[in-house]
Coordinates of C-alpha atoms in Angstrom, one line a residue:
Chain A
X1 CA 82.0 45.2 113.4
X2 CA 82.0 49.1 113.8
X3 CA 79.6 50.6 116.1
X4 CA 76.4 52.0 115.1
X5 CA 77.5 55.4 116.5
X6 CA 80.7 55.5 114.5
X7 CA 79.0 54.7 111.4
X8 CA 76.5 57.5 111.9
X9 CA 79.4 60.0 112.3
X10 CA 81.2 58.8 109.3
X11 CA 78.0 58.9 107.0
X12 CA 77.4 62.6 108.4
X13 CA 81.0 63.4 107.6
X14 CA 81.1 62.2 104.0
X15 CA 77.6 64.1 103.7
X16 CA 79.1 67.1 104.5
X17 CA 82.1 66.8 102.1
X18 CA 79.9 65.9 99.6
X19 CA 78.2 69.1 100.1
X20 CA 81.4 70.9 99.7
X21 CA 82.3 69.2 96.6
X22 CA 78.9 69.9 95.0
X23 CA 79.3 73.7 95.9
X24 CA 82.6 73.8 94.4
X25 CA 81.4 72.2 91.1
X26 CA 78.6 74.7 90.9
X27 CA 81.0 77.6 91.5
X28 CA 83.5 76.1 88.8
X29 CA 80.7 75.8 86.5
X30 CA 79.8 79.4 86.6
X31 CA 83.4 80.6 86.6
X32 CA 83.8 78.5 83.5
X33 CA 81.3 80.2 81.7
X34 CA 82.6 83.7 82.5
X35 CA 86.3 82.4 81.6
X36 CA 85.0 81.0 78.2
X37 CA 83.3 84.1 77.1
X38 CA 86.6 86.2 78.3
X39 CA 88.5 83.8 76.0
X40 CA 86.0 84.4 73.3
X41 CA 85.9 87.9 73.5
X42 CA 89.9 88.1 73.2
X43 CA 89.9 86.2 70.1
X44 CA 89.2 88.9 67.7
X45 CA 92.4 91.0 68.9
X46 CA 94.7 87.9 68.4
X47 CA 93.4 86.8 65.1
X48 CA 93.8 90.2 63.7
X49 CA 97.2 90.8 65.1
X50 CA 98.2 87.4 63.8
X51 CA 97.1 88.7 60.3
X52 CA 99.0 91.6 60.6
X53 CA 102.3 89.9 61.5
X54 CA 101.8 87.5 58.6
X55 CA 101.3 90.3 56.1
X56 CA 104.2 91.9 57.6
X57 CA 106.5 89.3 57.8
X58 CA 105.6 88.2 54.0
X59 CA 106.7 91.5 52.8
X60 CA 109.7 92.0 54.9
X61 CA 112.6 92.5 51.9
X62 CA 114.9 89.7 54.0
X63 CA 114.8 87.5 56.6
X64 CA 118.0 89.1 58.0
X65 CA 116.1 92.3 58.4
X66 CA 113.8 90.7 60.9
X67 CA 114.0 91.9 64.5
X68 CA 115.3 89.6 67.0
X69 CA 112.2 88.9 68.4
X70 CA 111.1 87.3 65.3
X71 CA 114.5 86.3 63.8
X72 CA 115.9 85.0 67.2
X73 CA 119.6 85.5 68.5
X74 CA 121.0 83.0 66.2
X75 CA 121.7 80.5 68.9
X76 CA 119.4 78.3 71.2
X77 CA 121.8 77.7 74.0
X78 CA 119.6 79.1 76.6
X79 CA 115.8 78.6 76.9
X80 CA 113.3 80.1 79.2
X81 CA 110.4 78.0 79.9
X82 CA 107.5 79.9 80.9
X83 CA 105.0 77.7 82.9
X84 CA 101.7 79.0 83.3
X85 CA 99.4 77.1 85.9
X86 CA 96.8 77.7 88.3
X87 CA 96.7 79.5 91.6
X88 CA 94.8 76.7 93.5
X89 CA 94.6 73.0 93.7
X90 CA 91.7 70.9 94.0
X91 CA 91.3 70.6 90.2
X92 CA 92.4 67.1 89.1
X93 CA 95.7 66.6 87.2
X94 CA 95.4 70.2 85.8
X95 CA 98.3 71.8 87.4
X96 CA 100.4 68.7 87.5
X97 CA 100.1 67.8 83.9
X98 CA 101.5 71.3 83.0
X99 CA 104.3 70.9 85.4
X100 CA 105.0 67.4 84.2
X101 CA 105.2 68.6 80.6
X102 CA 107.7 71.4 81.5
X103 CA 109.8 69.2 83.6
X104 CA 110.1 66.6 80.9
X105 CA 111.1 69.6 78.5
X106 CA 113.6 71.1 80.9
X107 CA 115.1 67.6 81.4
X108 CA 115.3 67.0 77.7
X109 CA 117.2 70.1 77.3
X110 CA 119.7 69.9 80.1
X111 CA 120.4 66.4 78.6
X112 CA 121.5 68.1 75.5
X113 CA 123.8 70.3 77.5
X114 CA 121.4 73.3 77.4
X115 CA 120.9 76.0 80.0
X116 CA 117.2 76.0 81.5
X117 CA 115.5 79.0 83.0
X118 CA 112.2 78.8 84.3
X119 CA 109.6 81.5 84.8
X120 CA 106.5 80.6 86.7
X121 CA 103.2 82.0 86.4
X122 CA 100.8 80.9 89.0
X123 CA 101.6 79.6 92.7
X124 CA 101.0 75.7 91.9
X125 CA 103.7 75.9 89.1
X126 CA 106.2 77.0 91.6
X127 CA 105.1 74.6 94.2
X128 CA 105.2 71.8 91.8
X129 CA 108.5 72.6 90.1
X130 CA 110.7 73.8 93.0
X131 CA 111.4 70.4 94.3
X132 CA 113.7 69.2 91.4
X133 CA 114.4 72.4 89.4
X134 CA 114.8 75.2 92.0
X135 CA 118.0 75.9 90.7
X136 CA 116.6 77.0 87.3
X137 CA 113.8 79.2 88.6
X138 CA 114.4 82.6 87.8
X139 CA 111.3 84.6 88.8
X140 CA 107.7 84.2 88.8
X141 CA 104.4 85.8 89.3
X142 CA 101.8 85.0 91.9
X143 CA 98.1 86.4 90.8
X144 CA 96.5 84.6 93.5
X145 CA 95.3 88.0 95.0
X146 CA 94.2 89.0 91.6
X147 CA 90.3 88.4 91.3
X148 CA 90.1 88.3 87.5
X149 CA 93.3 87.8 85.5
X150 CA 93.2 90.7 82.6
X151 CA 95.5 92.0 80.1
X152 CA 97.2 94.1 82.7
X153 CA 98.8 90.8 84.4
X154 CA 99.6 89.5 80.9
X155 CA 101.6 92.7 80.2
X156 CA 103.5 92.2 83.5
X157 CA 104.6 88.8 82.5
X158 CA 105.3 89.7 79.0
X159 CA 107.4 92.9 80.1
X160 CA 109.5 90.6 82.5
X161 CA 110.1 88.2 79.6
X162 CA 111.0 91.2 77.3
X163 CA 113.6 92.6 79.8
X164 CA 115.2 89.4 80.1
X165 CA 115.3 89.0 76.7
X166 CA 116.8 92.5 76.0
X167 CA 119.4 91.5 78.7
X168 CA 120.6 88.5 76.8
X169 CA 119.2 86.1 79.6
X170 CA 117.7 83.5 76.9
X171 CA 117.6 82.8 73.4
X172 CA 114.4 80.7 73.1
X173 CA 111.2 81.4 75.3
X174 CA 108.4 78.5 75.3
X175 CA 105.3 78.7 77.2
X176 CA 103.3 75.8 78.8
X177 CA 99.8 76.0 79.5
X178 CA 96.5 74.0 79.0
X179 CA 94.3 74.6 75.9
X180 CA 90.5 74.3 76.8
X181 CA 89.0 71.6 74.8
X182 CA 85.8 70.8 76.9
X183 CA 85.1 70.3 80.4
X184 CA 86.6 66.9 80.5
X185 CA 89.5 67.3 78.1
X186 CA 92.4 70.3 78.4
X187 CA 95.5 69.7 76.5
X188 CA 98.9 70.6 77.5
X189 CA 100.4 72.8 74.8
X190 CA 103.7 74.4 74.5
X191 CA 104.1 77.2 72.4
X192 CA 107.2 78.9 71.3
X193 CA 107.0 82.6 71.7
X194 CA 110.5 83.9 70.8
X195 CA 111.7 83.7 68.0
X196 CA 108.1 83.6 67.1
X197 CA 106.9 80.9 65.1
X198 CA 104.2 82.2 62.6
X199 CA 101.5 80.0 61.6
X200 CA 101.5 78.7 58.0
X201 CA 97.9 78.4 57.4
X202 CA 96.6 81.9 58.0
X203 CA 95.3 83.3 54.9
X204 CA 96.1 86.7 53.7
X205 CA 93.2 89.1 53.4
X206 CA 91.9 89.6 50.2
X207 CA 93.1 93.1 48.9
X208 CA 91.8 92.7 45.3
X209 CA 95.3 92.7 44.1
X210 CA 96.4 95.9 46.0
X211 CA 99.6 95.5 48.6
X212 CA 99.6 97.1 51.8
X213 CA 101.4 100.4 52.5
X214 CA 103.3 100.4 55.5
X215 CA 103.7 103.7 57.9
X216 CA 106.5 104.3 59.1
X217 CA 108.1 101.1 57.6
X218 CA 108.0 97.6 57.9
X219 CA 110.7 96.9 60.4
X220 CA 109.5 99.5 62.9
X221 CA 106.0 98.4 62.8
X222 CA 107.1 95.0 63.4
X223 CA 109.3 96.1 66.4
X224 CA 106.1 97.7 67.8
X225 CA 104.0 94.7 67.0
X226 CA 106.1 91.9 68.2
X227 CA 106.2 93.1 72.0
X228 CA 102.5 93.5 71.9
X229 CA 102.2 90.3 70.1
X230 CA 104.1 88.6 73.1
X231 CA 101.6 90.1 75.5
X232 CA 98.9 88.9 73.6
X233 CA 100.0 85.3 73.5
X234 CA 100.7 85.4 77.2
X235 CA 97.2 86.7 77.6
X236 CA 95.7 84.1 75.4
X237 CA 97.6 81.3 77.4
X238 CA 96.4 82.5 80.7
X239 CA 92.7 83.0 79.6
X240 CA 92.8 79.5 77.9
X241 CA 94.5 78.2 81.3
X242 CA 91.6 80.0 83.3
X243 CA 89.1 78.1 81.4
X244 CA 90.7 74.9 81.6
X245 CA 91.3 75.1 85.5
X246 CA 87.6 75.8 85.8
X247 CA 86.7 72.8 83.6
X248 CA 89.2 70.7 85.1
X249 CA 87.9 71.7 88.7
X250 CA 84.4 71.1 87.7
X251 CA 84.9 67.5 86.4
X252 CA 87.3 66.8 89.5
X253 CA 84.5 67.8 91.8
X254 CA 81.8 66.1 90.0
X255 CA 83.8 62.8 90.3
X256 CA 84.4 63.6 94.0
X257 CA 80.4 64.2 94.4
X258 CA 79.7 60.9 92.7
X259 CA 82.4 59.2 94.8
X260 CA 80.9 60.7 98.1
X261 CA 77.4 59.5 97.0
X262 CA 78.6 56.1 96.6
X263 CA 80.4 56.0 99.8
X264 CA 77.2 57.1 101.5
X265 CA 75.2 54.4 99.7
X266 CA 77.9 51.9 101.2
X267 CA 78.2 53.0 104.5
X268 CA 74.2 53.3 104.9
X269 CA 74.1 49.7 103.7
X270 CA 76.7 48.5 106.6
X271 CA 74.8 50.9 108.9
X272 CA 71.5 49.3 108.2
X273 CA 73.0 45.6 108.2
X274 CA 74.4 46.3 111.6
X275 CA 71.5 47.7 113.0
X276 CA 69.5 44.9 111.7
X277 CA 72.0 42.4 113.2
X278 CA 71.9 44.3 116.5
X279 CA 67.9 43.9 116.5
X280 CA 68.2 40.5 115.6
X281 CA 70.5 39.6 118.4
X282 CA 68.6 41.5 121.1
X283 CA 65.7 39.6 119.9
X284 CA 67.4 36.1 120.3
X285 CA 68.6 37.3 123.5
X286 CA 65.1 38.1 124.8
X287 CA 63.5 34.8 123.4
X288 CA 66.2 32.6 124.8
X289 CA 65.8 34.4 128.0
X290 CA 62.0 33.7 128.0
X291 CA 62.6 30.2 127.2
X292 CA 65.1 29.6 129.8
X293 CA 62.4 30.9 132.6
Chain B
X1 CA 81.9 99.5 46.0
X2 CA 80.3 100.2 49.4
X3 CA 80.6 104.1 50.5
X4 CA 81.1 103.0 54.1
X5 CA 83.9 101.8 56.1
X6 CA 83.6 99.3 58.7
X7 CA 85.4 100.6 61.6
X8 CA 86.5 98.2 64.4
X9 CA 88.3 99.0 67.7
X10 CA 89.6 96.0 69.4
X11 CA 91.2 95.8 72.8
X12 CA 93.1 92.6 73.9
X13 CA 90.2 92.1 76.1
X14 CA 87.3 92.5 73.5
X15 CA 85.8 94.3 70.7
X16 CA 85.1 97.8 72.0
X17 CA 83.4 99.3 69.0
X18 CA 82.2 98.0 65.6
X19 CA 80.4 100.7 63.5
X20 CA 79.7 101.6 59.7
X21 CA 81.4 105.1 59.2
X22 CA 81.7 107.4 56.5
X23 CA 85.0 108.6 57.4
X24 CA 87.3 107.6 60.4
X25 CA 90.1 109.9 61.4
X26 CA 93.0 108.2 62.9
X27 CA 96.2 109.5 64.7
X28 CA 99.0 107.7 62.6
X29 CA 102.5 107.9 63.8
X30 CA 103.5 110.0 60.7
X31 CA 100.6 112.1 61.1
X32 CA 96.7 112.0 61.0
X33 CA 95.1 110.3 58.3
X34 CA 91.4 109.9 57.3
X35 CA 90.2 106.5 56.1
X36 CA 87.2 106.7 53.8
X37 CA 85.8 103.7 51.7
X38 CA 88.2 102.3 49.1
X39 CA 91.3 103.3 51.0
X40 CA 94.8 102.2 49.9
X41 CA 95.5 99.0 52.0
X42 CA 97.7 100.4 54.9
X43 CA 99.2 99.1 58.0
X44 CA 100.2 102.0 60.3
X45 CA 101.6 102.6 64.0
X46 CA 99.6 104.9 66.0
X47 CA 100.7 107.6 68.1
X48 CA 98.7 108.4 71.4
X49 CA 95.9 110.7 70.3
X50 CA 92.0 110.5 69.2
X51 CA 90.2 108.7 66.5
X52 CA 87.3 110.5 65.3
X53 CA 84.4 108.7 63.7
X54 CA 82.1 110.5 61.3
X55 CA 79.2 108.1 60.9
X56 CA 77.3 110.4 58.6
X57 CA 77.8 113.9 57.5
X58 CA 80.5 116.5 59.0
X59 CA 79.8 115.9 62.7
X60 CA 82.0 113.6 64.7
X61 CA 79.8 111.1 66.1
X62 CA 82.2 109.7 68.4
X63 CA 85.7 110.3 69.5
X64 CA 87.8 107.7 71.3
X65 CA 91.3 108.2 72.9
X66 CA 93.7 105.7 72.2
X67 CA 97.2 105.2 73.9
X68 CA 98.8 104.3 70.7
X69 CA 98.5 100.8 68.8
X70 CA 98.3 99.6 65.3
X71 CA 95.6 100.5 62.5
X72 CA 95.0 98.2 59.6
X73 CA 93.1 99.4 56.4
X74 CA 92.1 97.0 54.0
X75 CA 89.4 97.7 51.4
X76 CA 86.4 99.2 53.2
X77 CA 87.3 98.0 56.6
X78 CA 89.4 99.6 59.2
X79 CA 90.5 97.6 62.4
X80 CA 92.6 99.5 65.3
X81 CA 94.3 97.3 67.9
X82 CA 94.8 99.3 71.0
X83 CA 95.8 98.4 74.5
X84 CA 94.1 101.4 76.0
X85 CA 91.2 103.2 74.7
X86 CA 88.6 105.6 76.3
X87 CA 85.6 107.3 75.0
X88 CA 85.5 111.0 75.0
X89 CA 82.5 111.1 77.2
X90 CA 83.8 108.7 79.7
X91 CA 87.0 110.3 80.7
X92 CA 87.0 110.9 84.3
X93 CA 88.2 114.5 84.4
X94 CA 88.6 114.7 88.3
X95 CA 91.0 111.7 88.1
X96 CA 93.2 112.9 85.2
X97 CA 95.5 115.4 87.4
X98 CA 96.3 112.2 89.6
X99 CA 96.9 109.8 86.6
X100 CA 99.2 112.3 85.0
X101 CA 101.2 112.6 88.6
X102 CA 101.6 108.8 88.6
X103 CA 103.1 108.7 84.9
X104 CA 105.3 111.3 85.7
X105 CA 106.4 109.6 88.8
X106 CA 106.6 106.6 86.7
X107 CA 109.3 108.2 84.3
X108 CA 111.3 109.4 87.2
X109 CA 111.2 105.9 88.6
X110 CA 112.2 104.1 85.6
X111 CA 115.8 105.5 85.7
X112 CA 118.0 103.5 83.2
X113 CA 115.2 101.0 82.3
X114 CA 114.4 102.1 78.6
X115 CA 111.5 99.9 78.3
X116 CA 109.5 101.1 81.4
X117 CA 110.6 104.7 80.7
X118 CA 109.2 104.4 77.0
X119 CA 105.9 103.1 78.3
X120 CA 105.4 105.8 81.1
X121 CA 106.3 108.6 78.3
X122 CA 103.7 106.9 76.0
X123 CA 101.1 107.1 78.9
X124 CA 102.1 110.8 79.8
X125 CA 101.7 111.7 76.1
X126 CA 98.4 110.0 76.1
X127 CA 97.0 111.8 79.0
X128 CA 98.5 115.0 78.1
X129 CA 96.6 114.7 74.6
X130 CA 93.5 114.2 76.6
X131 CA 94.0 117.4 78.7
X132 CA 94.6 119.4 75.7
X133 CA 91.6 118.2 73.5
X134 CA 89.6 118.8 76.6
X135 CA 90.5 122.5 76.8
X136 CA 90.0 123.0 73.1
X137 CA 86.6 121.5 73.2

């Protein structure tokens, strides 16, 4: 039977752990709200850009004229996987689930004899992938020093992707991130960025029968629009990720707090039993001592 | 048909401005153009310059600098997607010189990297536009 003192110490240590997890949960909750707001505010830009892209693509004279960012290189030999994760741990399966999805995809592609290159965004992705895919990692971005991820960071990532693409380093680019559904559910999403997969369902704006005029012309606008769109897609992935990370951390810390509470209850029970047993034992000793006299 | 255009200025991070205006002058890549209600649907690239919003009458009610972007006009609606935008009033004059020096340096640094040089040149053109507008007014 553990001694009373060691039990007391354990209870105290679990209690202080519980305090930490509780505080982390609260911090995550307030950060989550901010992250959700940021994601919401970024939506109009992405939506309008998508609409423009769809109208542009629809009015392109022929698919052959499409820039390579939209039409692709005509090959799918080399794949670039952009793995966007968080910078910190202690958020449940958030980071590892993204890494797992990316790893599965990488292995599938490697099995088909394709070349796989990996660009990590977020320290945890690198930590997770460098064990078995170290040779495939080409570069990465560590934003752990950045307090609030903004468009500037997303632009850095997309510039890197664009320059790799311009140098013919890859044919197909896919990004992995977590879509925020709710605090308890985040869905790992993979989205193809290059060549761009246009959403089918976007309705064209109603122009009352008129058609768009393009200035200068479709191809040139597309050439400007596509790199921007890439940055926006990366930005969106990062914002979604941010919200998901906070959500995941919140529920993980909530669980941890609850578990700590359970543990404290159990330990307190054992502690009280032990204490009573000791008292009983002492009483018996005194009584039997008195009887012997 | 409404006699006003809804003008929206959107940056990747949020909607910067959303107003009803009589006329908006936009720096298109092929030349400035004014958007009034009932304008022909257009999608145009923008060059670094300033957007002038006329909410009512002949006076410019707000002027915003943009470093390029895209404008979409559909019936009675003008949407400008811009990465960098600053209000005329809120430009920090003192910091301009410093920013121009940085942009010039970036052009030199870029060397053979075309993408980087283009970006830096756009930035410089944008800043120079701000300086010019500043001295005119």
